[in-house]
mmCIF file of N, CA and C in Angstrom:
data_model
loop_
_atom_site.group_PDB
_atom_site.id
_atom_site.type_symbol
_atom_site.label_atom_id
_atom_site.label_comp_id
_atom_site.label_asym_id
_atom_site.label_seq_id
_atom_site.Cartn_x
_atom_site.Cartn_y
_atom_site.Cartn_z
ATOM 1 N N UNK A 1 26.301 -9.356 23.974
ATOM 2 C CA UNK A 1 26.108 -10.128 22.766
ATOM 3 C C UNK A 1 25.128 -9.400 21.845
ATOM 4 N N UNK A 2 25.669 -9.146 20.916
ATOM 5 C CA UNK A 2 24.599 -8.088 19.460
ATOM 6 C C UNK A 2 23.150 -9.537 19.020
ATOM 7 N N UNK A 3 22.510 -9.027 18.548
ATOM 8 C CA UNK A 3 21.673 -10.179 18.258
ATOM 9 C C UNK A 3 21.193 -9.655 16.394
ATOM 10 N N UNK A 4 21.349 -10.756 15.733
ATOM 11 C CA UNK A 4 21.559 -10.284 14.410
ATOM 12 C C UNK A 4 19.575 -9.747 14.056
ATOM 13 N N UNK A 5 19.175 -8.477 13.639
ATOM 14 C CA UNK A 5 17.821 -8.250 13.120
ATOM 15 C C UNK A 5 18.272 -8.050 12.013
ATOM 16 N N UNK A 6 16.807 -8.217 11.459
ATOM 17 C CA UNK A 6 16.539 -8.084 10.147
ATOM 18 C C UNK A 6 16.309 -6.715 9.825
ATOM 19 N N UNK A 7 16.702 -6.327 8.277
ATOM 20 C CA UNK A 7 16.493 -4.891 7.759
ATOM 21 C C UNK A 7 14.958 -4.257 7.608
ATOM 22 N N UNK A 8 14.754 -3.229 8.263
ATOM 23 C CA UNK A 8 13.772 -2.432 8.261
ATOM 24 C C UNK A 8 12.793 -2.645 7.040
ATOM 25 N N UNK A 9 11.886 -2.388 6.489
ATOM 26 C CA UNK A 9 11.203 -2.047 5.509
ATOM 27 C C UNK A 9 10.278 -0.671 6.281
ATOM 28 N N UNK A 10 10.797 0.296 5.853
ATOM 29 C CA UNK A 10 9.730 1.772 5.933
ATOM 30 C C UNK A 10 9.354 2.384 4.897
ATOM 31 N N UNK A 11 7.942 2.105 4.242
ATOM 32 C CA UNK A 11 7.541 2.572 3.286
ATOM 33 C C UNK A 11 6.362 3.408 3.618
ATOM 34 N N UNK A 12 6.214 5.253 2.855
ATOM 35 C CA UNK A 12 5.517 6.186 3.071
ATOM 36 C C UNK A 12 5.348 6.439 1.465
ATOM 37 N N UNK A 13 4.171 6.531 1.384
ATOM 38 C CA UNK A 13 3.486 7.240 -0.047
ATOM 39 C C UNK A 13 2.079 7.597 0.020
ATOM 40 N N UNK A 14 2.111 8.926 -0.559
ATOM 41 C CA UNK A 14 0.638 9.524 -1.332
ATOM 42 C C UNK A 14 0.559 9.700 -2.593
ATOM 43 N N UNK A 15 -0.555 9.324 -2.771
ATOM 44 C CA UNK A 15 -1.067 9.998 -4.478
ATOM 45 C C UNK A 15 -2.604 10.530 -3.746
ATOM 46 N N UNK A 16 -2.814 11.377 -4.531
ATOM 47 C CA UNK A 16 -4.218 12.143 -4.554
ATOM 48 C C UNK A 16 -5.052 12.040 -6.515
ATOM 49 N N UNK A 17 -6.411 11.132 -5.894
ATOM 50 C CA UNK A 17 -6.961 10.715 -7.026
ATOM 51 C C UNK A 17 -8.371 11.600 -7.061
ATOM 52 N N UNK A 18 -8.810 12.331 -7.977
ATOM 53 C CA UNK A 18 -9.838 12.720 -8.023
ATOM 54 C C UNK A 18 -11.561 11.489 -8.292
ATOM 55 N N UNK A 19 -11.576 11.296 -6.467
ATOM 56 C CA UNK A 19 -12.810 10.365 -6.858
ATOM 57 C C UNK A 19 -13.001 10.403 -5.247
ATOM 58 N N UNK A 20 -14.446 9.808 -4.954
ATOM 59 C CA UNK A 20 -14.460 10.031 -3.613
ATOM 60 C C UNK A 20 -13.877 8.951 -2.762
ATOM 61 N N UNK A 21 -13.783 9.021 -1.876
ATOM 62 C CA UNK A 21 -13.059 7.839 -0.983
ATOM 63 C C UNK A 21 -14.059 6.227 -1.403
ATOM 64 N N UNK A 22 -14.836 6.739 -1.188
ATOM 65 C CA UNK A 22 -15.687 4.923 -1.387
ATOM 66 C C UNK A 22 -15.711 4.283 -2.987
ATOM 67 N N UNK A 23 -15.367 5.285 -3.543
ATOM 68 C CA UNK A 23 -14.869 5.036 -5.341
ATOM 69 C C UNK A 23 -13.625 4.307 -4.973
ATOM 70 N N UNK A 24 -12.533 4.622 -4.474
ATOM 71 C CA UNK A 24 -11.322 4.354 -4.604
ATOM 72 C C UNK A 24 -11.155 3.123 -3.636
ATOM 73 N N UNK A 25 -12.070 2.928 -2.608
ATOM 74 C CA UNK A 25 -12.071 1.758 -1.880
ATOM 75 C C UNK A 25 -12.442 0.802 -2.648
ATOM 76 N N UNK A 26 -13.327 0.881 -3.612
ATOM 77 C CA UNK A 26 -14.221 -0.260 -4.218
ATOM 78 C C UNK A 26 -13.355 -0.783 -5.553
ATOM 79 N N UNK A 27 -12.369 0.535 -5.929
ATOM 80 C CA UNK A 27 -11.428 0.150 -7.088
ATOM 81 C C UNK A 27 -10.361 -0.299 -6.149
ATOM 82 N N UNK A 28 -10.067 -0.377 -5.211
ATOM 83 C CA UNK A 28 -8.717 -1.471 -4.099
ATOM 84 C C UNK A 28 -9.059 -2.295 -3.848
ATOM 85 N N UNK A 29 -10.563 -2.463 -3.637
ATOM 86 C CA UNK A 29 -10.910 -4.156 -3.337
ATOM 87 C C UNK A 29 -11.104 -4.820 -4.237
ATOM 88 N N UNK A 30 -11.211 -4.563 -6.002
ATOM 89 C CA UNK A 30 -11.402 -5.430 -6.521
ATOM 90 C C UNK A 30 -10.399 -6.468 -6.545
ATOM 91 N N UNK A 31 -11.147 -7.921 -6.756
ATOM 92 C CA UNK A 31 -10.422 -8.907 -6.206
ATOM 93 C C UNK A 31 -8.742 -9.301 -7.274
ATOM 94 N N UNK A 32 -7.954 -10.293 -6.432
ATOM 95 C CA UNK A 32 -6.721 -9.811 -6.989
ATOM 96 C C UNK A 32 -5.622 -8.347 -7.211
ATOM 97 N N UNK A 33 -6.520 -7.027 -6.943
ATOM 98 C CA UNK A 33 -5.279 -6.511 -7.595
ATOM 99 C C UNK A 33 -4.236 -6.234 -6.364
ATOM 100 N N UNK A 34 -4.661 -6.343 -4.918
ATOM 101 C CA UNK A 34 -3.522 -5.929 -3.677
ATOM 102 C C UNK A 34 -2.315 -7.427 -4.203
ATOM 103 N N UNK A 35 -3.050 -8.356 -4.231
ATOM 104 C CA UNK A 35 -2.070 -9.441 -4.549
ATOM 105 C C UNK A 35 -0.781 -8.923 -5.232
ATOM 106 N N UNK A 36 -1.631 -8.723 -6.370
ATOM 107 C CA UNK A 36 -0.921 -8.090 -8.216
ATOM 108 C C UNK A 36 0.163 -6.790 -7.482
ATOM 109 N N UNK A 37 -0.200 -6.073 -6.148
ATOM 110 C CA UNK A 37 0.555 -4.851 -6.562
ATOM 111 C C UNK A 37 1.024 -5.037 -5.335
ATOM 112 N N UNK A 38 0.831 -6.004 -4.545
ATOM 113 C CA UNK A 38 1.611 -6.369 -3.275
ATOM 114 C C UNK A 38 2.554 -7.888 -3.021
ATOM 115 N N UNK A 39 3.006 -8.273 -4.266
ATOM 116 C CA UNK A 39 3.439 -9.804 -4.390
ATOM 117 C C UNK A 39 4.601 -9.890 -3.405
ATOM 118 N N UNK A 40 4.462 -11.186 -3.410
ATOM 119 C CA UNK A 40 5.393 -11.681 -2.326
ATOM 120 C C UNK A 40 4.512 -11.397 -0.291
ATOM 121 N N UNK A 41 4.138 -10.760 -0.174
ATOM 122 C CA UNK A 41 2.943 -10.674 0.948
ATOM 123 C C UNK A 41 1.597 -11.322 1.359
ATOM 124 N N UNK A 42 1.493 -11.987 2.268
ATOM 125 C CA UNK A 42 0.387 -12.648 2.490
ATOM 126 C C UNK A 42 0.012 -11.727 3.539
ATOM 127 N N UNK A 43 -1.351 -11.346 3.494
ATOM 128 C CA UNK A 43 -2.289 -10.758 4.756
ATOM 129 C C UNK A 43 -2.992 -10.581 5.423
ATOM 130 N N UNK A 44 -3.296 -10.618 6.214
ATOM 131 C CA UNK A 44 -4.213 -10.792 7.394
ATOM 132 C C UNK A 44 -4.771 -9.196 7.643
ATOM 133 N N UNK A 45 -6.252 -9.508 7.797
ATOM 134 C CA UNK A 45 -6.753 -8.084 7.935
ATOM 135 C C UNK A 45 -6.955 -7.957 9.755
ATOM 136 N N UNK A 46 -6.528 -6.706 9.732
ATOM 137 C CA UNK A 46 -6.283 -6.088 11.285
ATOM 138 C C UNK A 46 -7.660 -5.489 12.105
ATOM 139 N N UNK A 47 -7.902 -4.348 11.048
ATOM 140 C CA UNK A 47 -8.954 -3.501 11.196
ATOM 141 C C UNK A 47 -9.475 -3.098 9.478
ATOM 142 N N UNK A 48 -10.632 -3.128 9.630
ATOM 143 C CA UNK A 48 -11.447 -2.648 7.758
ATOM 144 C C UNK A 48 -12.216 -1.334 8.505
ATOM 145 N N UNK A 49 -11.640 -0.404 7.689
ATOM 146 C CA UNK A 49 -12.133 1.175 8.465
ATOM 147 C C UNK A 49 -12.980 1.657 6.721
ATOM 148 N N UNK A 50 -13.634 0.794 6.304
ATOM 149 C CA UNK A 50 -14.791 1.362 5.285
ATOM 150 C C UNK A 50 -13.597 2.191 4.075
ATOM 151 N N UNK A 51 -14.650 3.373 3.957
ATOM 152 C CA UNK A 51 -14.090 4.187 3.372
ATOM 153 C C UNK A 51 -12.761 5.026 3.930
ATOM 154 N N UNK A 52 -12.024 4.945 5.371
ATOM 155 C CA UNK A 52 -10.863 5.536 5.438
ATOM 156 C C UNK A 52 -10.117 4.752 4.894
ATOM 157 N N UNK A 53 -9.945 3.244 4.973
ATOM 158 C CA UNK A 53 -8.950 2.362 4.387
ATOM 159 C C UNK A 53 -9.034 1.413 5.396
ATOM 160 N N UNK A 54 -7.642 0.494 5.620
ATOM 161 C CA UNK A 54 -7.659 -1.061 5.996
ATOM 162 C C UNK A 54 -6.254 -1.109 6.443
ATOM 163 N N UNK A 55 -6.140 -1.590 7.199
ATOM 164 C CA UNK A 55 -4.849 -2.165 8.429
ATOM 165 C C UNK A 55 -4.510 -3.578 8.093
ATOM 166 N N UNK A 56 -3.570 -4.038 7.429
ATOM 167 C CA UNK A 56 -3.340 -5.526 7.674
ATOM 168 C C UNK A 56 -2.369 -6.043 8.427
ATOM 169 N N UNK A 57 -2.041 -7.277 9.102
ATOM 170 C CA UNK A 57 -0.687 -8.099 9.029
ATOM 171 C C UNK A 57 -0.240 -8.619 8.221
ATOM 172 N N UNK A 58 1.172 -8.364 7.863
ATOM 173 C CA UNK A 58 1.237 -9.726 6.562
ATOM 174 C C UNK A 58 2.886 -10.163 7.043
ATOM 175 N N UNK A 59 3.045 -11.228 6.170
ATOM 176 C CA UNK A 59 3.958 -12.296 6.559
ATOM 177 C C UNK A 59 4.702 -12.584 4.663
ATOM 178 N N UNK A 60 5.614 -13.085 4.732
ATOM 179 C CA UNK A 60 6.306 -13.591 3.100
ATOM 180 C C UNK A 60 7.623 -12.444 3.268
ATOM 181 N N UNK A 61 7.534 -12.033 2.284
ATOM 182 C CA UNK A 61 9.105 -11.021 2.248
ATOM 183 C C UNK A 61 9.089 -9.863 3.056
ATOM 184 N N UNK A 62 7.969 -9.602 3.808
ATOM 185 C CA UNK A 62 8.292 -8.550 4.812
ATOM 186 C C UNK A 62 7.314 -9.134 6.050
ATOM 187 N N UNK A 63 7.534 -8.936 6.806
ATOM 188 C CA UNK A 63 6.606 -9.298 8.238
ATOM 189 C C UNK A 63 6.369 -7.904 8.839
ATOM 190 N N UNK A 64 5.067 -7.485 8.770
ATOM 191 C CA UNK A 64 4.898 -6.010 9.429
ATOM 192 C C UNK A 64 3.954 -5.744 9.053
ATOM 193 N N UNK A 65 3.322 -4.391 9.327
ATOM 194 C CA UNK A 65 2.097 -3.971 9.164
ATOM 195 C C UNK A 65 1.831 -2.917 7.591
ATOM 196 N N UNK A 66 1.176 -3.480 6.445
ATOM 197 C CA UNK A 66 0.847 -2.398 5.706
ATOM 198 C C UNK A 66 -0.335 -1.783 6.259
ATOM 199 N N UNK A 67 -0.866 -0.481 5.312
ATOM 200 C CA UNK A 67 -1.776 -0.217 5.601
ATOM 201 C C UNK A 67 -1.907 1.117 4.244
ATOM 202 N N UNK A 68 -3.571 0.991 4.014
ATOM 203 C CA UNK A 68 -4.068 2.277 3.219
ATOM 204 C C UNK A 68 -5.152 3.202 3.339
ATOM 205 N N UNK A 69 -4.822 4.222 3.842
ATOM 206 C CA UNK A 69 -5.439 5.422 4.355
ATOM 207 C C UNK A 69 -5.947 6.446 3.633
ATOM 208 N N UNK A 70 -7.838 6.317 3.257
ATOM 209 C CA UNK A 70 -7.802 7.026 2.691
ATOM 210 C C UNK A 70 -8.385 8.347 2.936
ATOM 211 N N UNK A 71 -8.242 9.456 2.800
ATOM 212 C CA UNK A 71 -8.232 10.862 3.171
ATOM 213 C C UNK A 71 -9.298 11.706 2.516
ATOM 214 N N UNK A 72 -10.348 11.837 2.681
ATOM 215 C CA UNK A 72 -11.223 13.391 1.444
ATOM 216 C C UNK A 72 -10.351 14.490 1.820
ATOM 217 N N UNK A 73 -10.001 14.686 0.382
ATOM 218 C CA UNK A 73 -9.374 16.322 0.371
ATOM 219 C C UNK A 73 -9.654 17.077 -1.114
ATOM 220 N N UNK A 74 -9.750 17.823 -0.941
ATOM 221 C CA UNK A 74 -10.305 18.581 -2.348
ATOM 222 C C UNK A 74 -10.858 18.300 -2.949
ATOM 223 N N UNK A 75 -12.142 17.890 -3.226
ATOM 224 C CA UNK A 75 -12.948 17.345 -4.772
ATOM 225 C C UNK A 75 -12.630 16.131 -4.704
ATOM 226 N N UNK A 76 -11.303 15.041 -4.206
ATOM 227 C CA UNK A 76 -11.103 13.543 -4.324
ATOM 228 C C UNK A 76 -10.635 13.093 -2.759
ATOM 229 N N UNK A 77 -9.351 12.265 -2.992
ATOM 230 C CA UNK A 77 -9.203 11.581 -2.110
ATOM 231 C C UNK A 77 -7.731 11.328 -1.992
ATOM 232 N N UNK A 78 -6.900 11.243 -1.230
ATOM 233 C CA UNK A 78 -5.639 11.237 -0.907
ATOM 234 C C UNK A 78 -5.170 10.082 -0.496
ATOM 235 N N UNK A 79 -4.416 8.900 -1.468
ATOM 236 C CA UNK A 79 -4.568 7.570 -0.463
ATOM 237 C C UNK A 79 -3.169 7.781 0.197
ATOM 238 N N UNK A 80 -3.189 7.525 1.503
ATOM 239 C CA UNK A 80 -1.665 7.370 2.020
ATOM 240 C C UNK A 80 -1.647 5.438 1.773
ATOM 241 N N UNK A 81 -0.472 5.385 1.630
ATOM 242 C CA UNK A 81 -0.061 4.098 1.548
ATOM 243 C C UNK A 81 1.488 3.985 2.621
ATOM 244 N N UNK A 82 1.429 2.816 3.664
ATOM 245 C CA UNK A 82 2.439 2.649 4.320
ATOM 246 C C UNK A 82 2.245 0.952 3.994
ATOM 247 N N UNK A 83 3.965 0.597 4.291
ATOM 248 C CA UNK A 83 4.450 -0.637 5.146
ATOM 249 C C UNK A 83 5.803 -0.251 5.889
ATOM 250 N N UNK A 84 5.073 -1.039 6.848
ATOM 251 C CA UNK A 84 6.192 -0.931 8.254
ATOM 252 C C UNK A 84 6.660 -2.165 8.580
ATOM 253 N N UNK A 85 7.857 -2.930 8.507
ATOM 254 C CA UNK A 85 8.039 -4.275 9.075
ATOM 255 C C UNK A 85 9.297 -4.668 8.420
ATOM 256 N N UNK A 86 9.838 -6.005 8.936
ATOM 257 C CA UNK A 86 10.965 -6.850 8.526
ATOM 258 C C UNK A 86 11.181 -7.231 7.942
ATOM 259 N N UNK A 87 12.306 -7.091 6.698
ATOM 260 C CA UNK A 87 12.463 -7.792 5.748
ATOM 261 C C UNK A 87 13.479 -8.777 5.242
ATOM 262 N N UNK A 88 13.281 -9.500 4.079
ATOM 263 C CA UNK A 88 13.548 -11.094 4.384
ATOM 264 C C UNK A 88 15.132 -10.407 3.030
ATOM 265 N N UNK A 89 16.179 -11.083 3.098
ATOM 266 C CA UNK A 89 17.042 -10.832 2.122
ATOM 267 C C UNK A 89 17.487 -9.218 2.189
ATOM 268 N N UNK A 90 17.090 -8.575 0.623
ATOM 269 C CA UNK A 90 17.180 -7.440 0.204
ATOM 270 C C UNK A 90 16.536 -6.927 0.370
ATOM 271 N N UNK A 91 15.960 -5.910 1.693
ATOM 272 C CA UNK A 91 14.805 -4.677 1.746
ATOM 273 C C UNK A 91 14.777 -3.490 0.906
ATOM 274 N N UNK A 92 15.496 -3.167 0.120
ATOM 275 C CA UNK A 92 15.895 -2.241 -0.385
ATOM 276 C C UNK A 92 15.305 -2.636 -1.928
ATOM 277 N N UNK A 93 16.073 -3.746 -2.587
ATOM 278 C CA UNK A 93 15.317 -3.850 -3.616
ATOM 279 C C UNK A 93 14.100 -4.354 -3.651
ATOM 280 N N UNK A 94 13.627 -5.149 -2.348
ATOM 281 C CA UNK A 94 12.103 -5.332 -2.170
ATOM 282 C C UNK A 94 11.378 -4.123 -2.204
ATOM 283 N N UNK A 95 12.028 -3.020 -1.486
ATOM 284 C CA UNK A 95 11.360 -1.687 -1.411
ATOM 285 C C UNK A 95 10.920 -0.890 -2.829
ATOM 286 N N UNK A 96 11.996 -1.173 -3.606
ATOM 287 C CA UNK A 96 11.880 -0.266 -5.282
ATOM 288 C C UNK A 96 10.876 -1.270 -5.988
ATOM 289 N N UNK A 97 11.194 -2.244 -5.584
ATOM 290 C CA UNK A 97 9.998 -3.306 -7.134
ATOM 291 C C UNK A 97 8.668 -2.983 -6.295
ATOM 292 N N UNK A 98 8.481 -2.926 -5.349
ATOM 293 C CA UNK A 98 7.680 -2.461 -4.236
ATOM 294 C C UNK A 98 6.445 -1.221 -4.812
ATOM 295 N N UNK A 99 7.415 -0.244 -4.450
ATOM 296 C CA UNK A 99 6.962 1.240 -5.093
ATOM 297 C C UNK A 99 6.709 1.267 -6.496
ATOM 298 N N UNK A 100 6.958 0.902 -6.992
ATOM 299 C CA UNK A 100 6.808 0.619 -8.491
ATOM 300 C C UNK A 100 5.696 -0.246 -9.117
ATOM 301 N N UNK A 101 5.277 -1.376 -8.232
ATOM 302 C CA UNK A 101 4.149 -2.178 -8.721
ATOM 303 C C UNK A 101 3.301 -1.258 -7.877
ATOM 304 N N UNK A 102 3.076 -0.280 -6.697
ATOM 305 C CA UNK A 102 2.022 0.076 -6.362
ATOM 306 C C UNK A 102 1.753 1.113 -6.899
ATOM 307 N N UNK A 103 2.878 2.368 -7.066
ATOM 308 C CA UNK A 103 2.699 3.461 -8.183
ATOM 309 C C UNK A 103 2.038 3.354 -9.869
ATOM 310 N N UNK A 104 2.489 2.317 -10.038
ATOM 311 C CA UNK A 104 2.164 1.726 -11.731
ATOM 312 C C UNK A 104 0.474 1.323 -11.336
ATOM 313 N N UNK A 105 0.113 0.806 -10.465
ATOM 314 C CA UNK A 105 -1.216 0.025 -10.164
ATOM 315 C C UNK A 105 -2.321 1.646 -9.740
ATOM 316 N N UNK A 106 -1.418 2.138 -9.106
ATOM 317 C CA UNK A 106 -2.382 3.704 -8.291
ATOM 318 C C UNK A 106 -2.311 4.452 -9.551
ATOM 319 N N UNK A 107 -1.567 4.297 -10.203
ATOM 320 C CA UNK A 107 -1.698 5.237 -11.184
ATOM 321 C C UNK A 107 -2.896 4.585 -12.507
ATOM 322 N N UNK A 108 -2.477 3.766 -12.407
ATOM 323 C CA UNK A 108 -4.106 2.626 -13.699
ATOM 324 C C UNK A 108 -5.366 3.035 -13.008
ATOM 325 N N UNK A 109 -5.162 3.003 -11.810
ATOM 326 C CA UNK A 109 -7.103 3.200 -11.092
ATOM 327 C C UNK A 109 -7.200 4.269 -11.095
ATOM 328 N N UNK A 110 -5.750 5.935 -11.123
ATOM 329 C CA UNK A 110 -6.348 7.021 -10.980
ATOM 330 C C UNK A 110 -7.051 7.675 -12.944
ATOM 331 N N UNK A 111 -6.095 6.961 -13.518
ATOM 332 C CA UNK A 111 -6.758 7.219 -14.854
ATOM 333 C C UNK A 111 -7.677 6.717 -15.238
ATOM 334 N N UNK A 112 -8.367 5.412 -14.889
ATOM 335 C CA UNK A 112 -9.392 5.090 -15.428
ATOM 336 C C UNK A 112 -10.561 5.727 -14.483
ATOM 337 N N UNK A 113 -10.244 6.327 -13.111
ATOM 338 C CA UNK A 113 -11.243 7.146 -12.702
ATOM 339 C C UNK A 113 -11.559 8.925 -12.894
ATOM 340 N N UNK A 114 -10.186 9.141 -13.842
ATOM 341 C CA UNK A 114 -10.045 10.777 -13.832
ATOM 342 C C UNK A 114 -10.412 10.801 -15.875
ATOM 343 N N UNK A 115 -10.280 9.677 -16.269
ATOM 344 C CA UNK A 115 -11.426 9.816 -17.589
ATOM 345 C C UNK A 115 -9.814 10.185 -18.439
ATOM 346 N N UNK A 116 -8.647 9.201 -18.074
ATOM 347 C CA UNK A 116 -7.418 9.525 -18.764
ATOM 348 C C UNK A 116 -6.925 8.381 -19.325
ATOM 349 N N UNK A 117 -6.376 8.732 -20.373
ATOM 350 C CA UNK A 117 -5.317 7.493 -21.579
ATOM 351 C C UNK A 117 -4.079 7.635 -21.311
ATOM 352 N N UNK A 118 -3.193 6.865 -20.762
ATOM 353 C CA UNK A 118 -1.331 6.987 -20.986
ATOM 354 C C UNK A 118 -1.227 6.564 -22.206
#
């Protein structure tokens, strides 16, 4: 007997921001914006690793583990960004509106910390 699962969500991304890791932690925690660039997710914190980044659980349109890792490398900081887990409906277009509110959001904190105008 097959047993029906739900579609994957595997999400992998870097950007590299010129600022040090505890800059870029303190511009992720301000309050509201994981909400703003993670909607539809509720989360539960796993592990808070300071300045490497933060492990959560979360639950709503995906059930699984995100997480943001952040890296010193050259003069700044490298955030890896993952989610790993189950998704509810369409994973796929959850995945693109996904990448897109967090790229659009990583990209606002890397310009207002690299001294840039779009």
């Amino acid at each position: 007997m097959l047993r029906h699962r739900r579609p994957v969500v595997d999400i992998v991304d870097e950007t590299f921001l010129r600022a040090d890791p505890q800059t870029v932690r303190a511009e992720l925690d301000a309050p509201g914006l994981l909400d703003r660039l993670w909607p539809g997710l509720q989360r539960e914190l796993v592990q808070d690793r300071g300045a490497k980044g933060v492990r959560w659980r979360c639950s709503g349109d995906v059930e699984g583990r995100p997480e943001v890792w952040l890296e010193a490398s050259g003069g700044g900081t490298i955030v890896h960004h993952f989610v790993h887990g189950h998704g509810q409906g369409s994973p796929s277009r959850w995945t693109r509106a996904h990448r897109r509110a967090w790229k659009q959001g990583l990209n606002e904190i890397k310009d207002r910390l690299e001294g840039r105008s779009r």
